[in-house]
Amino acid sequence: MLDPVLLRSFLAVVQTGGFTRAAASLHLTQSTVSQQVRRLEEQLGAELLDRSGRYVVTTTEGERLLGYANRIVALMDEAMLALGQSAVEGEVRLGVPDDFAANSLTPYLADFADAHPGIRLEITSGLSHDVWRAFNAGELDLALIKQRAGSAKGLASWAEPLAWLDSRARPVLARNPVPLAVFPPNGLYRLEMTHALDAMGKPWRIAYVSSSLPGVSAAAEGGLGLTLLPRRLITAAHRELGEAEGFAPVAPVEVALHARNQLPGYARELAAALIEACEGIMSQ
């Protein structure tokens, strides 16, 4: 008989690439996870993991077990959900952009937490670049990010129209070079903005940098710099600029939900709730 506790530890090591991160995700000690994987290897009479490199990877036998382990654990989670959601224990690690982390998703996440009291919901918000890096490092189960259209296929995606924004009360449009309110380097909107201004032949300079979306938005409202943000985030203090002011439209970016392979049932349920939430948000 394959012990599902041992299978979960094996899967965590494979998904995170190491025993330390696996132990953190399971809320166990590193030695406990190592012992559990050793017990599984002894039960099967095969070495499942190659521990010789910087990252722990599966052996040929471990690769053969991986699909079965994912299906066994997922089926057990589904069975527990069917028999009583309160009995399910686990964790979902979710990464979201700043503008989705506040009121937009809160009701859906709170509903999920209420319906699954045994599930630890861990939410990280920040720049899409950082969320995507954490997802690829195995630190997240679900990642909602902004990306260039079609750059990485996810569970679902939505077009995010962008708008040039100036201050209504203290416009900076006429300044030369035009001051910009931007995110740190590698921020998606920053790259789109500077590339577009260069293509339009408009001189620019960085005047305000913030990793906070509310900070960048407020800077544009207050006349510290022109910026490029999702159109749905325009406030009454913003003035949208268009072709009449000499600003060509910028192609929409894409909001995409990404998920790791073989999510347990409760995590797939959260993914479905996020898709429903984004459908509503992006249709506004």
Short mmCIF file of N, CA, C and O in Angstrom, two decimals, residues 9-23 25 49-51 53-58 93 136-139:
data_model
loop_
_atom_site.label_atom_id
_atom_site.label_comp_id
_atom_site.label_asym_id
_atom_site.label_seq_id
_atom_site.Cartn_x
_atom_site.Cartn_y
_atom_site.Cartn_z
N SER A 9 4.86 14.12 0.42
CA SER A 9 6.21 14.62 0.63
C SER A 9 7.05 14.46 -0.64
O SER A 9 7.80 15.37 -1.03
N PHE A 10 6.92 13.33 -1.30
CA PHE A 10 7.62 13.10 -2.57
C PHE A 10 7.22 14.16 -3.60
O PHE A 10 8.08 14.77 -4.26
N LEU A 11 5.93 14.42 -3.74
CA LEU A 11 5.45 15.41 -4.71
C LEU A 11 5.95 16.81 -4.36
O LEU A 11 6.30 17.59 -5.25
N ALA A 12 5.96 17.14 -3.07
CA ALA A 12 6.41 18.47 -2.66
C ALA A 12 7.87 18.69 -3.01
O ALA A 12 8.26 19.77 -3.46
N VAL A 13 8.69 17.68 -2.83
CA VAL A 13 10.12 17.80 -3.17
C VAL A 13 10.28 17.99 -4.68
O VAL A 13 11.05 18.84 -5.14
N VAL A 14 9.54 17.22 -5.46
CA VAL A 14 9.63 17.33 -6.92
C VAL A 14 9.16 18.72 -7.38
O VAL A 14 9.80 19.35 -8.24
N GLN A 15 8.06 19.19 -6.82
CA GLN A 15 7.48 20.47 -7.26
C GLN A 15 8.32 21.67 -6.87
O GLN A 15 8.37 22.67 -7.59
N THR A 16 9.00 21.59 -5.71
CA THR A 16 9.79 22.73 -5.25
C THR A 16 11.27 22.63 -5.59
O THR A 16 12.00 23.60 -5.52
N GLY A 17 11.72 21.43 -5.95
CA GLY A 17 13.11 21.24 -6.32
C GLY A 17 14.08 21.05 -5.18
O GLY A 17 15.29 21.05 -5.38
N GLY A 18 13.56 20.86 -3.97
CA GLY A 18 14.46 20.66 -2.84
C GLY A 18 13.72 20.31 -1.57
O GLY A 18 12.51 20.55 -1.45
N PHE A 19 14.43 19.76 -0.61
CA PHE A 19 13.81 19.33 0.65
C PHE A 19 13.46 20.51 1.55
O PHE A 19 12.47 20.47 2.28
N THR A 20 14.27 21.56 1.53
CA THR A 20 14.01 22.71 2.40
C THR A 20 12.70 23.39 2.04
O THR A 20 11.85 23.65 2.89
N ARG A 21 12.53 23.69 0.72
CA ARG A 21 11.30 24.35 0.28
C ARG A 21 10.10 23.41 0.43
O ARG A 21 8.99 23.86 0.74
N ALA A 22 10.30 22.12 0.20
CA ALA A 22 9.21 21.17 0.37
C ALA A 22 8.76 21.14 1.83
O ALA A 22 7.55 21.12 2.12
N ALA A 23 9.71 21.15 2.75
CA ALA A 23 9.37 21.13 4.18
C ALA A 23 8.58 22.38 4.55
O ALA A 23 7.60 22.31 5.30
N SER A 25 6.65 24.17 2.57
CA SER A 25 5.31 24.12 1.98
C SER A 25 4.40 23.15 2.73
O SER A 25 3.18 23.32 2.74
N LEU A 49 14.63 9.85 -6.21
CA LEU A 49 15.16 11.20 -6.40
C LEU A 49 16.66 11.19 -6.55
O LEU A 49 17.36 10.44 -5.86
N ASP A 50 17.14 12.05 -7.45
CA ASP A 50 18.57 12.25 -7.63
C ASP A 50 18.95 13.49 -6.82
O ASP A 50 18.56 14.62 -7.14
N ARG A 51 19.72 13.29 -5.76
CA ARG A 51 20.05 14.37 -4.84
C ARG A 51 21.44 14.94 -5.09
O ARG A 51 21.94 15.74 -4.29
N GLY A 53 22.70 16.95 -7.53
CA GLY A 53 22.85 18.28 -8.12
C GLY A 53 22.38 19.39 -7.21
O GLY A 53 22.01 19.17 -6.05
N ARG A 54 22.37 20.61 -7.76
CA ARG A 54 21.90 21.77 -7.00
C ARG A 54 20.43 21.64 -6.67
O ARG A 54 19.98 22.02 -5.60
N TYR A 55 19.66 21.10 -7.63
CA TYR A 55 18.24 20.87 -7.42
C TYR A 55 17.97 19.37 -7.42
O TYR A 55 18.60 18.61 -8.15
N VAL A 56 17.05 18.96 -6.57
CA VAL A 56 16.65 17.56 -6.51
C VAL A 56 15.72 17.28 -7.69
O VAL A 56 14.74 18.01 -7.91
N VAL A 57 16.01 16.23 -8.45
CA VAL A 57 15.18 15.87 -9.60
C VAL A 57 14.83 14.38 -9.51
O VAL A 57 15.44 13.63 -8.75
N THR A 58 13.84 13.97 -10.27
CA THR A 58 13.42 12.58 -10.24
C THR A 58 14.39 11.70 -11.02
O THR A 58 14.98 12.11 -12.02
N ARG A 93 -1.05 28.20 -2.51
CA ARG A 93 -0.22 29.41 -2.55
C ARG A 93 -0.56 30.17 -3.84
O ARG A 93 -0.35 29.66 -4.93
N ASN A 136 7.52 30.17 -11.26
CA ASN A 136 8.47 29.30 -11.97
C ASN A 136 9.47 28.64 -11.03
O ASN A 136 10.05 27.61 -11.36
N ALA A 137 9.66 29.24 -9.85
CA ALA A 137 10.56 28.65 -8.86
C ALA A 137 9.86 27.61 -8.00
O ALA A 137 10.46 27.05 -7.09
N GLY A 138 8.56 27.35 -8.27
CA GLY A 138 7.83 26.36 -7.51
C GLY A 138 7.29 26.87 -6.18
O GLY A 138 6.86 26.09 -5.34
N GLU A 139 7.29 28.20 -6.00
CA GLU A 139 6.85 28.77 -4.73
C GLU A 139 5.37 29.08 -4.70
O GLU A 139 4.83 29.45 -3.66
#
